[in-house]
Short mmCIF file of C-alpha atoms in Angstrom, two decimals:
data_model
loop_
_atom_site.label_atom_id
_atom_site.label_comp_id
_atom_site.label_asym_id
_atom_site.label_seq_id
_atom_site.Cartn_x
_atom_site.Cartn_y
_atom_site.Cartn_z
CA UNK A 1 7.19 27.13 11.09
CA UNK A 2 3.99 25.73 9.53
CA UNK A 3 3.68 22.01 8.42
CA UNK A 4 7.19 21.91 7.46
CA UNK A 5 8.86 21.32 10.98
CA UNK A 6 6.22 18.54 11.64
CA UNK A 7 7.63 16.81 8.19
CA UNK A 8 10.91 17.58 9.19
CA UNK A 9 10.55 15.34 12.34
CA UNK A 10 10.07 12.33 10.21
CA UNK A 11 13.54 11.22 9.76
CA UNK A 12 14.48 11.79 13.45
CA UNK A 13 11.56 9.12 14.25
CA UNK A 14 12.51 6.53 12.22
CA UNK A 15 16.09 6.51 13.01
CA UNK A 16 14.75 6.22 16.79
CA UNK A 17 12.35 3.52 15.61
CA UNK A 18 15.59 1.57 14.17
CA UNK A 19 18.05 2.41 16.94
CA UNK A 20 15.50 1.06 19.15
CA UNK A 21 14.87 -2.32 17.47
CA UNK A 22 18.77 -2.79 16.70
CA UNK A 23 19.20 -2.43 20.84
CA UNK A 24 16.62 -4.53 21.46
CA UNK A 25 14.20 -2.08 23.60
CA UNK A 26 10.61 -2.62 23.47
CA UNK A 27 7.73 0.18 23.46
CA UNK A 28 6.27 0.44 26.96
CA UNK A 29 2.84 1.74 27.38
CA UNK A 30 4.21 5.20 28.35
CA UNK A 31 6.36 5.59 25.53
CA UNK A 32 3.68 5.17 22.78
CA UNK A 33 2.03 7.95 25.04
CA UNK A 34 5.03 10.21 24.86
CA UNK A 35 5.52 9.89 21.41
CA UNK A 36 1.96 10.41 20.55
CA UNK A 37 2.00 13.36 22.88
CA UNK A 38 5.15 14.81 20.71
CA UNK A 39 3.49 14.61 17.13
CA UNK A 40 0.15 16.07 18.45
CA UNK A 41 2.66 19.04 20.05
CA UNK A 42 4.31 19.35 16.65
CA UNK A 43 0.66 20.05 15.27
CA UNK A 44 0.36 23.22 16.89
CA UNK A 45 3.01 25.63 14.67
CA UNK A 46 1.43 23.99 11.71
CA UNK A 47 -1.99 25.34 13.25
CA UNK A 48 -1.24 28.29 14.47
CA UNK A 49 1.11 31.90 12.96
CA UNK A 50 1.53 32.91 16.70
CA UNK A 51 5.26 32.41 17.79
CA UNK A 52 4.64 31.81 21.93
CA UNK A 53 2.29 28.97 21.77
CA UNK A 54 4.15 27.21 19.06
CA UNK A 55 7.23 27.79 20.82
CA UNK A 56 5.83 26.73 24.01
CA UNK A 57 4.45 23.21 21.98
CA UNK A 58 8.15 23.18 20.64
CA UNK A 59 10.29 22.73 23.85
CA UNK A 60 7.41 20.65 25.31
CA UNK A 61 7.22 18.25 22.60
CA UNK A 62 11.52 18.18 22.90
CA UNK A 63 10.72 17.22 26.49
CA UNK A 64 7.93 14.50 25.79
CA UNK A 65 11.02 12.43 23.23
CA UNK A 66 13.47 13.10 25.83
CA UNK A 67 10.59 11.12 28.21
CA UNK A 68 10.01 8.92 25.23
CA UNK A 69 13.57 8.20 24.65
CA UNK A 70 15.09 7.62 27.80
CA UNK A 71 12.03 5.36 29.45
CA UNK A 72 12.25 7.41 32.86
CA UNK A 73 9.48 7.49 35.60
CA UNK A 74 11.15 9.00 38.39
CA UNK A 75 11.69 12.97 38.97
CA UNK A 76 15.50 13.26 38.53
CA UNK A 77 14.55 11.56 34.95
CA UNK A 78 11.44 13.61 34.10
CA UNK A 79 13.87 16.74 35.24
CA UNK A 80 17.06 15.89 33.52
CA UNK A 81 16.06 13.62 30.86
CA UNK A 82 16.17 16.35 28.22
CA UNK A 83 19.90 17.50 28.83
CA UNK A 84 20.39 13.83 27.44
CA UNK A 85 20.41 15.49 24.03
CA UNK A 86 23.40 17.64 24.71
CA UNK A 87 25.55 14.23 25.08
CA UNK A 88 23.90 12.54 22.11
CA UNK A 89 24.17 15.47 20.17
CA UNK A 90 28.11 15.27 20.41
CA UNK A 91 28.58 11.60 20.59
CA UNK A 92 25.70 11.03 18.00
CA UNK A 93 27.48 11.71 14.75
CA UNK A 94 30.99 9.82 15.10
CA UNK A 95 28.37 6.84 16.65
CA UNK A 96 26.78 7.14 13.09
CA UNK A 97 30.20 6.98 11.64
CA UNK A 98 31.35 4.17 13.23
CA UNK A 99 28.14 2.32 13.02
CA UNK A 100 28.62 2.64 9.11
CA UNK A 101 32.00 2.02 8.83
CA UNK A 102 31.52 -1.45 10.97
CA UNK A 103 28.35 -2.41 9.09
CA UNK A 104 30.09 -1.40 5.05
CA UNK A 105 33.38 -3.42 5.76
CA UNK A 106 35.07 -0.03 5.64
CA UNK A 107 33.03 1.93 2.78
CA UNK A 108 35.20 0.53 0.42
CA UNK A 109 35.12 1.95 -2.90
CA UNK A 110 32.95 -0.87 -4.58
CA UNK A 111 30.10 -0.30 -2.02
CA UNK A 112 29.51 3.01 -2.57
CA UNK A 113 30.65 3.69 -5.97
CA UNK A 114 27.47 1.93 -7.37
CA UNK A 115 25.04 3.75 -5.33
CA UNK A 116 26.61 7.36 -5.74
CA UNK A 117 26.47 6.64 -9.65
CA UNK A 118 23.03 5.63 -9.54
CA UNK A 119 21.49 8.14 -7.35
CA UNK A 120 23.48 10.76 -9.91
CA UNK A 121 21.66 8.89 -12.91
CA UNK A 122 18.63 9.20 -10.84
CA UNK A 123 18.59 13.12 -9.99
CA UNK A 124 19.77 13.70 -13.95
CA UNK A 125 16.04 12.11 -14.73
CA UNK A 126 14.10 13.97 -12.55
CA UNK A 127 15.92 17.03 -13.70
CA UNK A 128 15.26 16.39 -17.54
CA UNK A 129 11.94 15.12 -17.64
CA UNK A 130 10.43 17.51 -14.61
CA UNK A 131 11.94 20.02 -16.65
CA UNK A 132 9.76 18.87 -20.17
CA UNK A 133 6.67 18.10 -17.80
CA UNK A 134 6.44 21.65 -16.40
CA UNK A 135 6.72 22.66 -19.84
CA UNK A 136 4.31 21.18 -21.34
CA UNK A 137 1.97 21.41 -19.07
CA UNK A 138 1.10 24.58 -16.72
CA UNK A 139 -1.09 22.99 -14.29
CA UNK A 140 1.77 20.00 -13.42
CA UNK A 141 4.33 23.29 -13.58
CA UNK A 142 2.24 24.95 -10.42
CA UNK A 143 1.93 21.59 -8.22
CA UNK A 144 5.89 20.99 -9.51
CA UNK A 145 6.77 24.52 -8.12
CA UNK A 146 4.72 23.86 -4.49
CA UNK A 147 6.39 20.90 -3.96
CA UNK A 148 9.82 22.12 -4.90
CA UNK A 149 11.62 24.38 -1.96
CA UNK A 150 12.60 27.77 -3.59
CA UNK A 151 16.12 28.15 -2.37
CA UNK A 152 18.02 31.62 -3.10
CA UNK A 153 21.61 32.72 -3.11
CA UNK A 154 21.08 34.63 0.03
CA UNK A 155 19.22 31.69 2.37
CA UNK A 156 21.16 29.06 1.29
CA UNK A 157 23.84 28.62 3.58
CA UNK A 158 20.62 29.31 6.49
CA UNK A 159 19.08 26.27 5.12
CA UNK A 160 22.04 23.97 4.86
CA UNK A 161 22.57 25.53 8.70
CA UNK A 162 19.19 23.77 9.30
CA UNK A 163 19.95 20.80 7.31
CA UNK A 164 22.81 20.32 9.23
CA UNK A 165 21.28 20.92 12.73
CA UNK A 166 18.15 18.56 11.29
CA UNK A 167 20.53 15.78 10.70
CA UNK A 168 22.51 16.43 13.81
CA UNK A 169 18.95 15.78 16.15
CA UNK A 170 18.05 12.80 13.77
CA UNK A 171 20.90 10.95 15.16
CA UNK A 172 21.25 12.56 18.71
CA UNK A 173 17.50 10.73 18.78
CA UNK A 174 18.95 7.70 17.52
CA UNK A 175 21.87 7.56 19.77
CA UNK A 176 19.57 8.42 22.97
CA UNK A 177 17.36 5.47 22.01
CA UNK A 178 20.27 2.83 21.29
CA UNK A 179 22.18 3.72 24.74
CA UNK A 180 20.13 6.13 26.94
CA UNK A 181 21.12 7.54 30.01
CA UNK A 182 19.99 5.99 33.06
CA UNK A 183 18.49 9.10 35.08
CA UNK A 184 16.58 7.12 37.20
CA UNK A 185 19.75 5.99 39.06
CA UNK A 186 20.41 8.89 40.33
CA UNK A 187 19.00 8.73 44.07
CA UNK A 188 17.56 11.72 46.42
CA UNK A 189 18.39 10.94 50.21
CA UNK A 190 15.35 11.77 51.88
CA UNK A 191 15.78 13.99 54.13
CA UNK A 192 15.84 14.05 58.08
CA UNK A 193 12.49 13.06 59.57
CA UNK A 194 11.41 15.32 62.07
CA UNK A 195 8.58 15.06 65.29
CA UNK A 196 4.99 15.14 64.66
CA UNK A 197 5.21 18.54 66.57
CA UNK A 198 7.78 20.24 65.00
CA UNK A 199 6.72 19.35 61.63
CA UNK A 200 3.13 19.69 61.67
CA UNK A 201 3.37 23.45 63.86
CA UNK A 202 4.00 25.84 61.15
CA UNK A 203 1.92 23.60 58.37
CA UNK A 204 -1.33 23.67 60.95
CA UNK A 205 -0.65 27.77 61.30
CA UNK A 206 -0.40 27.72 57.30
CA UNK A 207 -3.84 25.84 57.29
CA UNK A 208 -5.41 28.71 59.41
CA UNK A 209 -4.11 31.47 57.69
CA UNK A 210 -5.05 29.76 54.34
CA UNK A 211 -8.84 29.42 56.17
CA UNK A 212 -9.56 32.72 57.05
CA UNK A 213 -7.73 33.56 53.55
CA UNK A 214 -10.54 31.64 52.25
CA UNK A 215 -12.96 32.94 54.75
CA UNK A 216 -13.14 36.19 53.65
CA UNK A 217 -12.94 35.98 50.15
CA UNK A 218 -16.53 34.18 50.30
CA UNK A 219 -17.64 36.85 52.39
CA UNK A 220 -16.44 39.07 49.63
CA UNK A 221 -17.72 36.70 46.93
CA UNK A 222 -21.26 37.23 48.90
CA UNK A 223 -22.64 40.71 48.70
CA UNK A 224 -19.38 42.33 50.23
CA UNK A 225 -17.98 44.25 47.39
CA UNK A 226 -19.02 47.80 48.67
CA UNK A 227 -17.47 47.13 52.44
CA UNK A 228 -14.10 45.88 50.81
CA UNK A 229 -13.83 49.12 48.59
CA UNK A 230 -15.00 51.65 51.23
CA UNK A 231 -12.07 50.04 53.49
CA UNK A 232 -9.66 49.60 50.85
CA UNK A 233 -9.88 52.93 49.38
CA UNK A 234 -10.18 51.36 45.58
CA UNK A 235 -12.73 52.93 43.28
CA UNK A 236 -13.89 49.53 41.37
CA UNK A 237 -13.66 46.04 41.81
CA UNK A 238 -11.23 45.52 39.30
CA UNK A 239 -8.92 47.85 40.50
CA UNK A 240 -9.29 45.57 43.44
CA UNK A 241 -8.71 42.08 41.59
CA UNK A 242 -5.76 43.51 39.68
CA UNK A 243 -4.20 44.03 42.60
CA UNK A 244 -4.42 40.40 44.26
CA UNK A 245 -4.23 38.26 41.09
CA UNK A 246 -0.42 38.32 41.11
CA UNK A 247 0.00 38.02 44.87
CA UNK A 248 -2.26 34.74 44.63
CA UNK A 249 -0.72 33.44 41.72
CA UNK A 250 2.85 33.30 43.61
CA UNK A 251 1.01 32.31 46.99
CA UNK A 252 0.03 29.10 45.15
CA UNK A 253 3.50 28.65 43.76
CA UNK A 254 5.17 28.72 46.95
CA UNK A 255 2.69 26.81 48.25
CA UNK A 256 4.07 23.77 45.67
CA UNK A 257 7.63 24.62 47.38
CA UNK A 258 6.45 24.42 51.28
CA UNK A 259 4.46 20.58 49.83
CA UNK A 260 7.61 19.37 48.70
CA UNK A 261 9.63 20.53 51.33
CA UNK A 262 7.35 19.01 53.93
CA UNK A 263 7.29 15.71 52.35
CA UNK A 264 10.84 15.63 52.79
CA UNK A 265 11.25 16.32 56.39
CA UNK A 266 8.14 14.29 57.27
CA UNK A 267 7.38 12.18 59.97
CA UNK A 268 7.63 8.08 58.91
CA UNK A 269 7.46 6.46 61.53
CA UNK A 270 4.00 3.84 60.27
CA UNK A 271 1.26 4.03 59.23
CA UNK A 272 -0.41 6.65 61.88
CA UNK A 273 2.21 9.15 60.63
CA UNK A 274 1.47 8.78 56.70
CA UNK A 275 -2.36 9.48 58.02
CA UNK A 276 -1.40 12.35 59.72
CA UNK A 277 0.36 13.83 56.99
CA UNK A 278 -1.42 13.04 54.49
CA UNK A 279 -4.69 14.78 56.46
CA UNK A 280 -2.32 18.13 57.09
CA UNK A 281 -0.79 18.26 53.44
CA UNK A 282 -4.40 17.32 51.85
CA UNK A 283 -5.90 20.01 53.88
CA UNK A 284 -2.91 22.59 52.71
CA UNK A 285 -4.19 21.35 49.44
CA UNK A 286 -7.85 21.71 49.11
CA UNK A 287 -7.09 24.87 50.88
CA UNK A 288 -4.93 26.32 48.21
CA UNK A 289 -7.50 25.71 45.56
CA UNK A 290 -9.70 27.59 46.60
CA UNK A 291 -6.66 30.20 47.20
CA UNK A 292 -6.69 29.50 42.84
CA UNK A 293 -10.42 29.80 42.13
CA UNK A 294 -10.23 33.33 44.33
CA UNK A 295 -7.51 34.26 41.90
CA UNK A 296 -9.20 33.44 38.82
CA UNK A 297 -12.39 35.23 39.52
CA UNK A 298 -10.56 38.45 40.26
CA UNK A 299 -9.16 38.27 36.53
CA UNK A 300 -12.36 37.55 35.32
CA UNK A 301 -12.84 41.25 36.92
CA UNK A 302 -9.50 41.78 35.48
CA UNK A 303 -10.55 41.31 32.36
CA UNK A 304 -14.14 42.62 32.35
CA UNK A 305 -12.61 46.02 33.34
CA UNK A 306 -9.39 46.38 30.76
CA UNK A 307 -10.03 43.57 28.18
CA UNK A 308 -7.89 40.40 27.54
CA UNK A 309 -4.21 40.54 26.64
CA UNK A 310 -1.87 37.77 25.84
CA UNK A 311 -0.18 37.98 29.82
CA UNK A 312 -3.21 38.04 31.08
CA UNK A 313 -4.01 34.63 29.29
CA UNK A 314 -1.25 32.91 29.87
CA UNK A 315 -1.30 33.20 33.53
CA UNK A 316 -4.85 32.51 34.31
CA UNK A 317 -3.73 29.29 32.08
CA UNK A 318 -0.63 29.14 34.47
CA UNK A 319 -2.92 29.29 37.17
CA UNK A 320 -5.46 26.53 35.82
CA UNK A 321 -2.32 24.30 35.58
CA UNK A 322 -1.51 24.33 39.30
CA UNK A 323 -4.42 23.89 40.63
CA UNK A 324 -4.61 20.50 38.33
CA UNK A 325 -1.26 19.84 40.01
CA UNK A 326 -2.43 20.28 43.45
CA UNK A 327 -5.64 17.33 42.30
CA UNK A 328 -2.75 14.88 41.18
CA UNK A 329 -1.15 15.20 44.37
CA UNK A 330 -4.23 15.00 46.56
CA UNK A 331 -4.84 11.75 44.69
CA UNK A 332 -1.05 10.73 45.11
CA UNK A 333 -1.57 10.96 48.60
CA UNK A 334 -4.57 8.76 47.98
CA UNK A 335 -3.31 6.22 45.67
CA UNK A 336 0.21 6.48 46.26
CA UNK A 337 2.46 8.84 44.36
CA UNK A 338 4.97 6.40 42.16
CA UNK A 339 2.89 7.87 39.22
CA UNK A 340 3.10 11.23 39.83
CA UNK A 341 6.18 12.57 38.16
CA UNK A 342 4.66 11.25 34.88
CA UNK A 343 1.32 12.58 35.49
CA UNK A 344 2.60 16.12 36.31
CA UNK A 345 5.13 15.94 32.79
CA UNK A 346 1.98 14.57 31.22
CA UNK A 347 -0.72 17.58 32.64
CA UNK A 348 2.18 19.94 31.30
CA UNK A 349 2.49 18.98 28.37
CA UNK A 350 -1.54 18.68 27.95
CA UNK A 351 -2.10 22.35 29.16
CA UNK A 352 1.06 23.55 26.43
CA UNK A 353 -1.18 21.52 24.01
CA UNK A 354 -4.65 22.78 24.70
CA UNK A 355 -3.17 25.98 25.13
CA UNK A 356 -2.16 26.20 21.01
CA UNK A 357 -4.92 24.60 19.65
CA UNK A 358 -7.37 27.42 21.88
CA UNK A 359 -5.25 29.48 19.64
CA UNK A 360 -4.95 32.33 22.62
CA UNK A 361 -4.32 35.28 20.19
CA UNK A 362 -7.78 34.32 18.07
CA UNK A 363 -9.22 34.26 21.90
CA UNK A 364 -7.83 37.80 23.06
CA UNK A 365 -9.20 38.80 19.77
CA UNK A 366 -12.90 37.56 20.40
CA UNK A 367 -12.87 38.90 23.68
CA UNK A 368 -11.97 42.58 22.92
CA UNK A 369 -14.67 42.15 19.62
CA UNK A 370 -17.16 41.07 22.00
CA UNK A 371 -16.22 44.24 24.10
CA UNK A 372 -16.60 46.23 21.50
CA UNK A 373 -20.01 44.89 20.86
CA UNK A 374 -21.10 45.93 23.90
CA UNK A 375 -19.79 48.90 25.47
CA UNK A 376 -18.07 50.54 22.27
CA UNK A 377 -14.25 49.83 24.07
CA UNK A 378 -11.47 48.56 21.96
CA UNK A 379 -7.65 48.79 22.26
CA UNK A 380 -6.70 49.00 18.63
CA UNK A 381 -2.88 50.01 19.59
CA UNK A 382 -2.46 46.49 21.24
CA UNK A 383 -4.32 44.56 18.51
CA UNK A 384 -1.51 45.71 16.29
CA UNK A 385 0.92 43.09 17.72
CA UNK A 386 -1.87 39.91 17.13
CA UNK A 387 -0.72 37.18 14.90
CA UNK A 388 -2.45 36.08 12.01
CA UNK A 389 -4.45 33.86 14.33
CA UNK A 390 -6.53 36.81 15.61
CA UNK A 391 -8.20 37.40 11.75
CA UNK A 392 -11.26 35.43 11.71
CA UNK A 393 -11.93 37.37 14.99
CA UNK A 394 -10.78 40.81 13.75
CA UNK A 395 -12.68 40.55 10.72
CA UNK A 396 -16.35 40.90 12.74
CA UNK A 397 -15.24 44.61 13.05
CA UNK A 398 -17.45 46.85 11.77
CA UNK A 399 -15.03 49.68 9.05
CA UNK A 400 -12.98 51.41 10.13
CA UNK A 401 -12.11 49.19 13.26
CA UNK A 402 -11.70 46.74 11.32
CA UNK A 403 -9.36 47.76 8.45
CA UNK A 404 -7.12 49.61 11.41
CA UNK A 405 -7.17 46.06 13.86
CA UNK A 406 -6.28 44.21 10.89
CA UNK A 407 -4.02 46.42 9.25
CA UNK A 408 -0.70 45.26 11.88
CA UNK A 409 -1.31 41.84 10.00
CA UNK A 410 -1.71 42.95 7.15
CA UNK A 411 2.05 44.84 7.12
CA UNK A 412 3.12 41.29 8.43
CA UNK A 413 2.23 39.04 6.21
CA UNK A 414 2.95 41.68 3.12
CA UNK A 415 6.60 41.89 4.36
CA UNK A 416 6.90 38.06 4.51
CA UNK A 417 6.00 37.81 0.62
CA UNK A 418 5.08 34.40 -0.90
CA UNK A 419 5.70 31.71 1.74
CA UNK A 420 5.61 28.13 0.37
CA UNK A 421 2.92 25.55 1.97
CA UNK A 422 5.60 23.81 4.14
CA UNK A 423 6.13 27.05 6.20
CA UNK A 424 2.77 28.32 6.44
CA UNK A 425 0.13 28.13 8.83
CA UNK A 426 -3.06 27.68 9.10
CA UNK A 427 -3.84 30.75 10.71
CA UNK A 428 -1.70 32.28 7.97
CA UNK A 429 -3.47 31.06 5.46
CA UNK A 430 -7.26 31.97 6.94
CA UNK A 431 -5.57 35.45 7.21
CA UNK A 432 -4.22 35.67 3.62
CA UNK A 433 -7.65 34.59 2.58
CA UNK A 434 -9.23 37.13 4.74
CA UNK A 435 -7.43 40.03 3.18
CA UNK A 436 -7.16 38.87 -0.35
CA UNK A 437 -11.08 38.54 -0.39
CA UNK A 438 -11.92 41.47 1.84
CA UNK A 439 -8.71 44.32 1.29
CA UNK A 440 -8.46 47.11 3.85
CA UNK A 441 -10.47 50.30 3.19
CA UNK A 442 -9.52 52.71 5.86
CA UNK A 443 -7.12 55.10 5.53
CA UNK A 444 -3.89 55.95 7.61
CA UNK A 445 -5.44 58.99 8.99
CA UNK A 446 -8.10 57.65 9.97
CA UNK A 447 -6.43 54.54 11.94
CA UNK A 448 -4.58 57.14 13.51
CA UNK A 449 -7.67 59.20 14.39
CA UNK A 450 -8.72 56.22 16.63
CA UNK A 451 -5.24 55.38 18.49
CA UNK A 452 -4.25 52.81 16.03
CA UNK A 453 -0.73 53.72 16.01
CA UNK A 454 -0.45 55.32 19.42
CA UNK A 455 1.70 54.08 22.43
CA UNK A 456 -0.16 51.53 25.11
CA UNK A 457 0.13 51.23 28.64
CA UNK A 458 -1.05 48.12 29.88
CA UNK A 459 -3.00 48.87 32.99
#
């Protein structure tokens, strides 16, 4: 995408901005945070060549103007405020229409007339005298041709696709912010509130388990690593770790489910109930993190053992996330909890961000150089589908490791050509720079002597 989609985002914000004054809304506190929180999101694909982070910063920063756009604060709005698009989108353009129509007394001929003639004269000048500027002078010629979009016979009709769409957001934005849904109408019942008994039973049981959980993976943590293989029957550690990770990474998702489960069916009936429950569902809590600090140290292992790969990245990241969920709803419980939608949209959309600017393929990249460094271990067959991101890293490589980790980058960036400033990235452009200054030297035979090009099984 590179800088180009944040530019592109322009128009949609100022035709918000206007919709918004023209209906009279005001900027609440959260809003400016929302929209702040988009822009910085749309920073990431001009930062990074690696397509899942940007995408990731993408969708959030689609969810953070939703948010933005709408004003919402409770969790039917945070949920469903971005389908509010889908009905702008369709009602957005004949609301344009009719808008203009109502404002130009019709578009009568005399109204328009004068400004499609001038903006014809206008276009006719830049034509003829860019044209005798780039001639006569090569240096305006080069910064002429960067800022002019090279458009071709055969991605035309793609770009007047994305013109189109462009145009199509711009005023589904504008639309949302002159008449927004009202999401936070929509009301949950709560549901059924049960005994102290019968709803604190299977939670307290939970609790236990979760304790001796806990209780044993300190023991483990400890000095018990050679009585946990010898009973397990697993040759290393990190065979060990790889094969919890996953089973604690879904133990603290369901763990989210069973919290908001219980808070529906919970006792209410004063204030010694809310204590109670807030002492069995904080304990469930505090519990469970250290269910997600177990889980990240065993793919620390993980990783020590096989090296870092993009999954393995994004779920310890995953992982990091939910455990800051599980804080903002000890402190709901705390505090109170008419914040916490917001918060939790908020932490999301934090973590996407964080996530991109880490750049995670330049970090796979500096851990498996770093492994190399020190035991002589390097998976150049998965290094081959890096982004451009993981060059700086990649370059550290002593030859021929590094000509054959750099050389799936190398074939990607050669096949995309010349790629104007607006849609390239920085990590592009450190890797062009890379290659231009330092070119590959090793050979094809001898990438494949070291399993360049060979099939990978992730273990």
């Amino acid at each position: 995408m590179g800088p180009g989609l944040l530019v592109a985002v322009l128009p949609a914000i100022a035709a918000a901005y206007f919709a918004a004054r023209a209906a009279g809304r005001k900027a609440r506190p959260w809003t400016v945070v929302w929209a702040v929180g988009c822009m910085a999101l749309l920073v990431v694909p001009a930062l990074r060549d690696s397509a899942w982070p940007a995408t990731l910063a993408i969708l959030s920063a689609v969810s953070l103007a939703s948010l933005a756009l709408h004003g919402v604060r409770t969790w039917p709005g945070v949920l469903f405020s971005p389908f509010g698009f889908v009905d702008s989108a369709v009602n957005g353009v004949a609301w344009a229409w009719t808008g203009l129509r109502s404002r130009s007394g019709g578009l009568s001929r005399d109204r328009w007339l004068p400004v499609a003639k001038a903006a014809a004269v206008a276009l006719g000048l830049l034509v003829v005298f860019g044209t005798l500027f780039a001639s006569a002078d090569a240096a305006f010629a080069d910064l002429l041709g960067d800022l002019t979009p090279e458009v071709s016979v055969g991605d035309g009709p793609v770009r007047i696709l994305l013109f189109i769409l462009g145009t199509v957001l711009a005023l589904a934005a504008a639309r949302t912010t002159a008449a927004p849904l009202r999401w936070d109408r929509i009301r949950i019942a709560p549901g059924t509130a049960r005994s102290r008994l019968e709803w604190a039973l299977p939670l307290v049981v939970l609790n236990l388990l979760f304790a001796g959980f806990n209780a044993v993976q300190l023991a483990v943590l400890f000095g018990g690593y050679d009585k946990v293989l010898k009973s397990t029957g697993h040759r290393s550690y990190a065979e060990y770790a790889q094969q919890g990770f996953w089973q604690l990474l879904w133990a603290t998702l369901l763990t989210l489910v069973v919290i908001a489960l219980a808070l529906r069916w919970a006792p209410r009936g004063g204030a010694g109930d809310r204590r109670f429950v807030r002492a069995v569902l904080g304990t469930l809590c505090a519990l469970t993190l250290v269910v997600v600090a177990s889980a990240l140290r065993r793919m620390d292992f993980y990783v020590d053992a096989y090296g870092l790969t993009r999954l393995r990245v994004s779920v310890a990241a995953m992982e990091l996330w939910l455990g800051l969920v599980l804080v903002l709803i000890m402190a709901a419980g705390v505090f109170g909890a008419r914040w916490l939608p917001r918060a939790v949209a908020g932490s999301a959309a934090a973590a996407v961000l964080a996530f991109g600017l880490l750049s995670p393929d330049g970090m796979v990249a500096e851990r498996n150089v770093t492994r190399f460094q020190q035991d002589a271990k390097i998976d150049l067959a998965y290094l081959q589908s890096l982004s451009a991101d993981a060059a700086p890293a990649l370059d550290r490589l002593p030859e021929p490791q590094r000509s054959c980790a750099l050389r799936g980058i190398n074939d990607d960036l050669a096949e995309a050509g010349d790629v104007p400033w607006y849609a390239m990235s920085l990590g592009e452009y450190r890797a062009r720079k890379i290659l231009r200054e330092r070119p590959l030297k090793a050979s094809y035979e001898d990438c494949s002597r070291l399993g360049t090009f060979g099939s990978r099984v992730e273990p």
